[in-house]
Amino acid sequence: MTAGARLRAIPSWQITLGIALLALGFLIAAQLASEGPRVRYTSQERTPLVETATEMQSDQDGLKARILETRAQIQSVGGQGEGAADLVRQLNARLEQARIAAGLIALTGSGIVLQLEDSKEPVPPGGSESDYLVGSRDIRVVVEQLWGAGAEAIAVNGERITPTSAIIDIGSSLLVNSAYLAPPYQISALGPSDLYDRLGASPGFIDFVRARGDGYGIRVSIAEPESVDIPAFVGTVTLRYSRPLASPSAGPSGAPSIEPGG
């Protein structure tokens, strides 16, 4: 039997099965050939990947630590800022009180207003006309009595009285600070709600009213309005000071030189 005859004698299903088994064997061989490089690749790359992940984790932990440290610094600076803000508020409050005491701030509140007017009585023979006019001494007495009664701010005819104010007679008018004031004189005072009662109970003020009112007819009236306005001082607050000059007979140290006796 020839070879061709033998091939024809083999059933077709056997030929198909053989081809299928051959293809399956080829696929299995190819799978086994690729498994070795894949396993080697995995085992070779695992260590670097683990090292990289470890480094990234370490960097992340470092960043977290820096974030926590920065937050702590921010809280510390915030606390210092609050302390500085409190200090600034305290300094501003002290500055505000100093400005009020210096008369640099206009004020409004409870208080009283006094008015002093010249006497209308005729000057008797031999009397002095100035005794029947309101002068600087009268204003100074009233201002002193108001301070003593608890006044916090005072103005004369709208001119704020400060620790450096001067009240001087200029003819029939007054010079207060650098302003010329004409009668009648209104003295506004800001103070506690009982300032009126305090002033009325002051022995010095009572003696003043008796001496000037009963003795010379100076009219003193007091009003207690709902609100009193005290303007701010508009002059300069620059202080000037004087220094002693050496006497012509003073020695080198400035003390008077003593000539020895003969």
mmCIF file of C-alpha atoms in Angstrom:
data_model
loop_
_atom_site.group_PDB
_atom_site.id
_atom_site.type_symbol
_atom_site.label_atom_id
_atom_site.label_comp_id
_atom_site.label_asym_id
_atom_site.label_seq_id
_atom_site.Cartn_x
_atom_site.Cartn_y
_atom_site.Cartn_z
ATOM 1 C CA MET A 1 0.000 0.000 0.000
ATOM 2 C CA THR A 2 1.388 3.304 -0.979
ATOM 3 C CA ALA A 3 1.693 6.348 1.321
ATOM 4 C CA GLY A 4 -1.110 8.170 -0.402
ATOM 5 C CA ALA A 5 -3.356 5.218 0.074
ATOM 6 C CA ARG A 6 -2.534 5.071 3.786
ATOM 7 C CA LEU A 7 -3.389 8.766 4.201
ATOM 8 C CA ARG A 8 -6.676 8.270 2.527
ATOM 9 C CA ALA A 9 -7.349 5.326 4.852
ATOM 10 C CA ILE A 10 -6.964 7.564 8.034
ATOM 11 C CA PRO A 11 -10.287 9.005 9.133
ATOM 12 C CA SER A 12 -10.679 12.750 8.848
ATOM 13 C CA TRP A 13 -11.551 13.182 12.498
ATOM 14 C CA GLN A 14 -8.174 11.813 13.481
ATOM 15 C CA ILE A 15 -6.460 14.309 11.242
ATOM 16 C CA THR A 16 -8.466 17.163 12.798
ATOM 17 C CA LEU A 17 -7.705 15.908 16.318
ATOM 18 C CA GLY A 18 -4.042 15.677 15.568
ATOM 19 C CA ILE A 19 -3.946 19.242 14.247
ATOM 20 C CA ALA A 20 -5.767 20.450 17.356
ATOM 21 C CA LEU A 21 -3.372 18.603 19.656
ATOM 22 C CA LEU A 22 -0.421 20.036 17.760
ATOM 23 C CA ALA A 23 -1.772 23.582 18.146
ATOM 24 C CA LEU A 24 -2.440 23.011 21.855
ATOM 25 C CA GLY A 25 1.069 21.752 22.374
ATOM 26 C CA PHE A 26 2.433 24.830 20.640
ATOM 27 C CA LEU A 27 0.426 27.143 22.872
ATOM 28 C CA ILE A 28 1.542 25.310 26.028
ATOM 29 C CA ALA A 29 5.170 25.507 24.947
ATOM 30 C CA ALA A 30 4.831 29.261 24.243
ATOM 31 C CA GLN A 31 3.201 29.836 27.672
ATOM 32 C CA LEU A 32 5.981 27.990 29.446
ATOM 33 C CA ALA A 33 8.600 29.919 27.512
ATOM 34 C CA SER A 34 7.101 33.299 28.580
ATOM 35 C CA GLU A 35 6.567 32.378 32.262
ATOM 36 C CA GLY A 36 10.236 32.411 33.108
ATOM 37 C CA PRO A 37 10.966 36.056 32.023
ATOM 38 C CA ARG A 38 7.768 37.262 33.734
ATOM 39 C CA VAL A 39 8.753 35.671 37.037
ATOM 40 C CA ARG A 40 12.270 36.986 36.728
ATOM 41 C CA TYR A 41 10.936 40.514 35.943
ATOM 42 C CA THR A 42 8.713 40.492 39.006
ATOM 43 C CA SER A 43 11.431 39.299 41.350
ATOM 44 C CA GLN A 44 13.967 41.777 39.970
ATOM 45 C CA GLU A 45 11.677 44.861 40.117
ATOM 46 C CA ARG A 46 10.086 44.211 43.536
ATOM 47 C CA THR A 47 13.011 45.484 45.652
ATOM 48 C CA PRO A 48 13.378 48.905 43.868
ATOM 49 C CA LEU A 49 9.618 49.447 44.036
ATOM 50 C CA VAL A 50 9.580 48.718 47.760
ATOM 51 C CA GLU A 51 12.505 51.098 48.288
ATOM 52 C CA THR A 52 10.762 53.827 46.279
ATOM 53 C CA ALA A 53 7.534 53.378 48.257
ATOM 54 C CA THR A 54 9.501 53.518 51.503
ATOM 55 C CA GLU A 55 11.238 56.761 50.450
ATOM 56 C CA MET A 56 7.907 58.330 49.454
ATOM 57 C CA GLN A 57 6.395 57.353 52.779
ATOM 58 C CA SER A 58 9.354 58.888 54.589
ATOM 59 C CA ASP A 59 9.018 62.114 52.583
ATOM 60 C CA GLN A 60 5.316 62.203 53.376
ATOM 61 C CA ASP A 61 5.999 61.770 57.087
ATOM 62 C CA GLY A 62 8.525 64.616 56.907
ATOM 63 C CA LEU A 63 5.969 66.902 55.224
ATOM 64 C CA LYS A 64 3.386 66.040 57.872
ATOM 65 C CA ALA A 65 5.885 66.927 60.591
ATOM 66 C CA ARG A 66 6.641 70.264 58.892
ATOM 67 C CA ILE A 67 2.914 71.015 58.625
ATOM 68 C CA LEU A 68 2.425 70.343 62.333
ATOM 69 C CA GLU A 69 5.450 72.496 63.186
ATOM 70 C CA THR A 70 4.211 75.350 60.981
ATOM 71 C CA ARG A 71 0.775 75.189 62.595
ATOM 72 C CA ALA A 72 2.367 75.396 66.026
ATOM 73 C CA GLN A 73 4.397 78.421 64.927
ATOM 74 C CA ILE A 74 1.272 80.105 63.537
ATOM 75 C CA GLN A 75 -0.560 79.544 66.820
ATOM 76 C CA SER A 76 2.419 80.918 68.726
ATOM 77 C CA VAL A 77 2.606 84.003 66.509
ATOM 78 C CA GLY A 78 -1.164 84.402 66.804
ATOM 79 C CA GLY A 79 -0.871 84.373 70.586
ATOM 80 C CA GLN A 80 1.878 86.967 70.432
ATOM 81 C CA GLY A 81 -0.279 89.036 68.082
ATOM 82 C CA GLU A 82 -3.154 88.964 70.548
ATOM 83 C CA GLY A 83 -0.804 90.073 73.305
ATOM 84 C CA ALA A 84 0.531 92.860 71.098
ATOM 85 C CA ALA A 85 -3.023 93.885 70.218
ATOM 86 C CA ASP A 86 -3.895 94.073 73.922
ATOM 87 C CA LEU A 87 -0.794 96.169 74.535
ATOM 88 C CA VAL A 88 -1.724 98.479 71.650
ATOM 89 C CA ARG A 89 -5.242 98.845 73.041
ATOM 90 C CA GLN A 90 -3.866 99.680 76.466
ATOM 91 C CA LEU A 91 -1.470 102.247 75.006
ATOM 92 C CA ASN A 92 -4.256 103.770 72.909
ATOM 93 C CA ALA A 93 -6.461 104.016 76.001
ATOM 94 C CA ARG A 94 -3.662 105.723 77.919
ATOM 95 C CA LEU A 95 -3.040 108.048 74.976
ATOM 96 C CA GLU A 96 -6.749 108.850 74.826
ATOM 97 C CA GLN A 97 -6.775 109.755 78.531
ATOM 98 C CA ALA A 98 -3.683 111.920 78.067
ATOM 99 C CA ARG A 99 -5.296 113.717 75.117
ATOM 100 C CA ILE A 100 -8.453 114.302 77.165
ATOM 101 C CA ALA A 101 -6.393 115.659 80.060
ATOM 102 C CA ALA A 102 -4.539 117.919 77.628
ATOM 103 C CA GLY A 103 -7.862 119.166 76.236
ATOM 104 C CA LEU A 104 -7.207 117.927 72.710
ATOM 105 C CA ILE A 105 -10.513 116.071 72.366
ATOM 106 C CA ALA A 106 -13.980 117.613 72.300
ATOM 107 C CA LEU A 107 -16.318 116.136 74.919
ATOM 108 C CA THR A 108 -20.058 115.963 75.472
ATOM 109 C CA GLY A 109 -21.899 114.813 78.553
ATOM 110 C CA SER A 110 -23.509 115.792 81.811
ATOM 111 C CA GLY A 111 -22.380 118.964 83.513
ATOM 112 C CA ILE A 112 -23.257 122.525 84.445
ATOM 113 C CA VAL A 113 -22.884 126.016 82.991
ATOM 114 C CA LEU A 114 -22.146 129.070 85.139
ATOM 115 C CA GLN A 115 -22.480 132.659 83.946
ATOM 116 C CA LEU A 116 -20.694 135.591 85.591
ATOM 117 C CA GLU A 117 -21.903 139.085 84.740
ATOM 118 C CA ASP A 118 -20.635 142.512 85.729
ATOM 119 C CA SER A 119 -22.452 144.305 88.511
ATOM 120 C CA LYS A 120 -25.213 146.738 87.632
ATOM 121 C CA GLU A 121 -24.908 148.585 90.911
ATOM 122 C CA PRO A 122 -23.448 152.086 90.877
ATOM 123 C CA VAL A 123 -19.913 152.439 92.100
ATOM 124 C CA PRO A 124 -20.022 154.295 95.444
ATOM 125 C CA PRO A 125 -17.818 157.315 96.029
ATOM 126 C CA GLY A 126 -14.305 156.229 96.764
ATOM 127 C CA GLY A 127 -14.944 152.741 95.406
ATOM 128 C CA SER A 128 -12.999 151.003 92.643
ATOM 129 C CA GLU A 129 -14.826 150.294 89.410
ATOM 130 C CA SER A 130 -12.811 147.116 88.852
ATOM 131 C CA ASP A 131 -14.362 145.592 91.960
ATOM 132 C CA TYR A 132 -17.725 145.681 90.215
ATOM 133 C CA LEU A 133 -16.466 143.971 87.073
ATOM 134 C CA VAL A 134 -15.826 140.280 86.530
ATOM 135 C CA GLY A 135 -12.082 139.823 86.329
ATOM 136 C CA SER A 136 -9.539 137.088 85.832
ATOM 137 C CA ARG A 137 -9.407 136.385 89.550
ATOM 138 C CA ASP A 138 -13.144 135.616 89.603
ATOM 139 C CA ILE A 139 -12.796 133.193 86.674
ATOM 140 C CA ARG A 140 -9.800 131.483 88.246
ATOM 141 C CA VAL A 141 -11.653 131.028 91.544
ATOM 142 C CA VAL A 142 -14.652 129.443 89.814
ATOM 143 C CA VAL A 143 -12.428 127.213 87.682
ATOM 144 C CA GLU A 144 -10.539 126.049 90.774
ATOM 145 C CA GLN A 145 -13.782 125.330 92.600
ATOM 146 C CA LEU A 146 -15.059 123.318 89.625
ATOM 147 C CA TRP A 147 -11.883 121.237 89.499
ATOM 148 C CA GLY A 148 -12.223 120.623 93.216
ATOM 149 C CA ALA A 149 -15.849 119.536 92.796
ATOM 150 C CA GLY A 150 -14.825 116.841 90.293
ATOM 151 C CA ALA A 151 -15.084 118.575 86.918
ATOM 152 C CA GLU A 152 -13.353 116.651 84.147
ATOM 153 C CA ALA A 153 -13.280 119.371 81.482
ATOM 154 C CA ILE A 154 -13.879 123.131 81.582
ATOM 155 C CA ALA A 155 -14.251 125.858 78.973
ATOM 156 C CA VAL A 156 -14.663 129.626 79.316
ATOM 157 C CA ASN A 157 -16.700 131.188 76.513
ATOM 158 C CA GLY A 158 -15.809 128.192 74.354
ATOM 159 C CA GLU A 159 -12.098 128.331 75.158
ATOM 160 C CA ARG A 160 -10.894 125.017 76.607
ATOM 161 C CA ILE A 161 -9.038 125.260 79.904
ATOM 162 C CA THR A 162 -5.921 123.094 79.968
ATOM 163 C CA PRO A 163 -3.181 122.574 82.572
ATOM 164 C CA THR A 164 -1.156 125.274 80.814
ATOM 165 C CA SER A 165 -3.977 127.798 80.318
ATOM 166 C CA ALA A 166 -3.518 131.341 81.581
ATOM 167 C CA ILE A 167 -6.392 133.689 82.476
ATOM 168 C CA ILE A 168 -5.236 137.303 82.357
ATOM 169 C CA ASP A 169 -6.996 140.683 82.593
ATOM 170 C CA ILE A 170 -6.707 142.756 79.414
ATOM 171 C CA GLY A 171 -8.552 145.997 80.118
ATOM 172 C CA SER A 172 -12.230 145.191 80.467
ATOM 173 C CA SER A 173 -11.791 141.787 78.770
ATOM 174 C CA LEU A 174 -9.891 138.565 79.455
ATOM 175 C CA LEU A 175 -7.110 136.730 77.674
ATOM 176 C CA VAL A 176 -7.577 132.971 77.978
ATOM 177 C CA ASN A 177 -4.893 130.942 76.250
ATOM 178 C CA SER A 178 -4.456 133.169 73.186
ATOM 179 C CA ALA A 179 -8.124 134.227 72.819
ATOM 180 C CA TYR A 180 -9.616 137.554 73.897
ATOM 181 C CA LEU A 181 -12.934 137.082 75.677
ATOM 182 C CA ALA A 182 -15.586 139.681 76.442
ATOM 183 C CA PRO A 183 -18.196 139.556 79.227
ATOM 184 C CA PRO A 184 -20.485 137.992 80.186
ATOM 185 C CA TYR A 185 -18.433 134.889 80.822
ATOM 186 C CA GLN A 186 -19.938 131.426 80.561
ATOM 187 C CA ILE A 187 -17.981 128.667 82.288
ATOM 188 C CA SER A 188 -19.019 125.219 81.057
ATOM 189 C CA ALA A 189 -17.951 122.210 83.074
ATOM 190 C CA LEU A 190 -18.260 118.513 82.327
ATOM 191 C CA GLY A 191 -18.323 116.115 85.241
ATOM 192 C CA PRO A 192 -20.305 113.698 87.380
ATOM 193 C CA SER A 193 -24.075 113.861 87.568
ATOM 194 C CA ASP A 194 -23.916 115.468 91.014
ATOM 195 C CA LEU A 195 -21.442 118.187 89.994
ATOM 196 C CA TYR A 196 -24.085 120.843 90.642
ATOM 197 C CA ASP A 197 -24.629 119.616 94.214
ATOM 198 C CA ARG A 198 -20.914 119.281 94.864
ATOM 199 C CA LEU A 199 -20.203 122.820 93.740
ATOM 200 C CA GLY A 200 -23.137 124.228 95.712
ATOM 201 C CA ALA A 201 -21.843 122.527 98.866
ATOM 202 C CA SER A 202 -18.290 123.776 98.440
ATOM 203 C CA PRO A 203 -17.377 126.305 101.177
ATOM 204 C CA GLY A 204 -14.999 128.076 98.822
ATOM 205 C CA PHE A 205 -17.690 128.605 96.204
ATOM 206 C CA ILE A 206 -20.206 129.736 98.807
ATOM 207 C CA ASP A 207 -17.737 132.302 100.162
ATOM 208 C CA PHE A 208 -17.001 133.493 96.606
ATOM 209 C CA VAL A 209 -20.688 134.042 95.804
ATOM 210 C CA ARG A 210 -21.246 135.891 99.082
ATOM 211 C CA ALA A 211 -18.196 138.093 98.683
ATOM 212 C CA ARG A 212 -18.694 138.994 95.038
ATOM 213 C CA GLY A 213 -22.467 138.773 94.798
ATOM 214 C CA ASP A 214 -23.554 140.274 98.100
ATOM 215 C CA GLY A 215 -20.618 142.647 98.368
ATOM 216 C CA TYR A 216 -20.388 144.043 94.827
ATOM 217 C CA GLY A 217 -23.433 142.834 92.940
ATOM 218 C CA ILE A 218 -21.592 140.390 90.631
ATOM 219 C CA ARG A 219 -24.297 138.146 89.271
ATOM 220 C CA VAL A 220 -23.599 134.424 89.335
ATOM 221 C CA SER A 221 -26.135 132.084 87.727
ATOM 222 C CA ILE A 222 -25.947 128.322 87.343
ATOM 223 C CA ALA A 223 -27.756 126.101 84.838
ATOM 224 C CA GLU A 224 -27.817 122.320 84.601
ATOM 225 C CA PRO A 225 -28.662 121.489 80.957
ATOM 226 C CA GLU A 226 -29.280 117.963 79.708
ATOM 227 C CA SER A 227 -25.953 117.959 77.865
ATOM 228 C CA VAL A 228 -22.844 120.126 77.962
ATOM 229 C CA ASP A 229 -20.452 120.473 75.027
ATOM 230 C CA ILE A 230 -16.784 121.159 75.706
ATOM 231 C CA PRO A 231 -14.724 122.052 72.619
ATOM 232 C CA ALA A 232 -11.191 120.851 72.038
ATOM 233 C CA PHE A 233 -8.185 123.053 72.702
ATOM 234 C CA VAL A 234 -7.117 124.650 69.419
ATOM 235 C CA GLY A 235 -3.833 126.191 70.508
ATOM 236 C CA THR A 236 -0.349 124.761 70.456
ATOM 237 C CA VAL A 237 0.759 122.146 72.967
ATOM 238 C CA THR A 238 4.459 122.808 72.512
ATOM 239 C CA LEU A 239 5.971 123.512 75.912
ATOM 240 C CA ARG A 240 8.733 125.997 76.365
ATOM 241 C CA TYR A 241 11.059 126.064 79.305
ATOM 242 C CA SER A 242 13.467 128.549 80.745
ATOM 243 C CA ARG A 243 16.931 128.081 82.143
ATOM 244 C CA PRO A 244 18.777 130.207 84.669
ATOM 245 C CA LEU A 245 21.437 132.574 83.426
ATOM 246 C CA ALA A 246 24.740 132.822 85.208
ATOM 247 C CA SER A 247 25.169 135.915 87.280
ATOM 248 C CA PRO A 248 27.900 138.302 86.118
ATOM 249 C CA SER A 249 29.580 137.773 89.486
ATOM 250 C CA ALA A 250 29.260 133.990 89.332
ATOM 251 C CA GLY A 251 32.314 131.803 89.377
ATOM 252 C CA PRO A 252 33.222 129.153 86.800
ATOM 253 C CA SER A 253 30.767 126.652 88.277
ATOM 254 C CA GLY A 254 27.876 129.112 88.061
ATOM 255 C CA ALA A 255 27.746 129.725 91.817
ATOM 256 C CA PRO A 256 28.227 133.302 93.018
ATOM 257 C CA SER A 257 31.862 134.033 93.582
ATOM 258 C CA ILE A 258 32.900 135.325 97.024
ATOM 259 C CA GLU A 259 35.628 137.857 97.247
ATOM 260 C CA PRO A 260 38.012 137.222 100.171
ATOM 261 C CA GLY A 261 38.007 139.899 102.827
ATOM 262 C CA GLY A 262 40.969 142.244 103.225
#
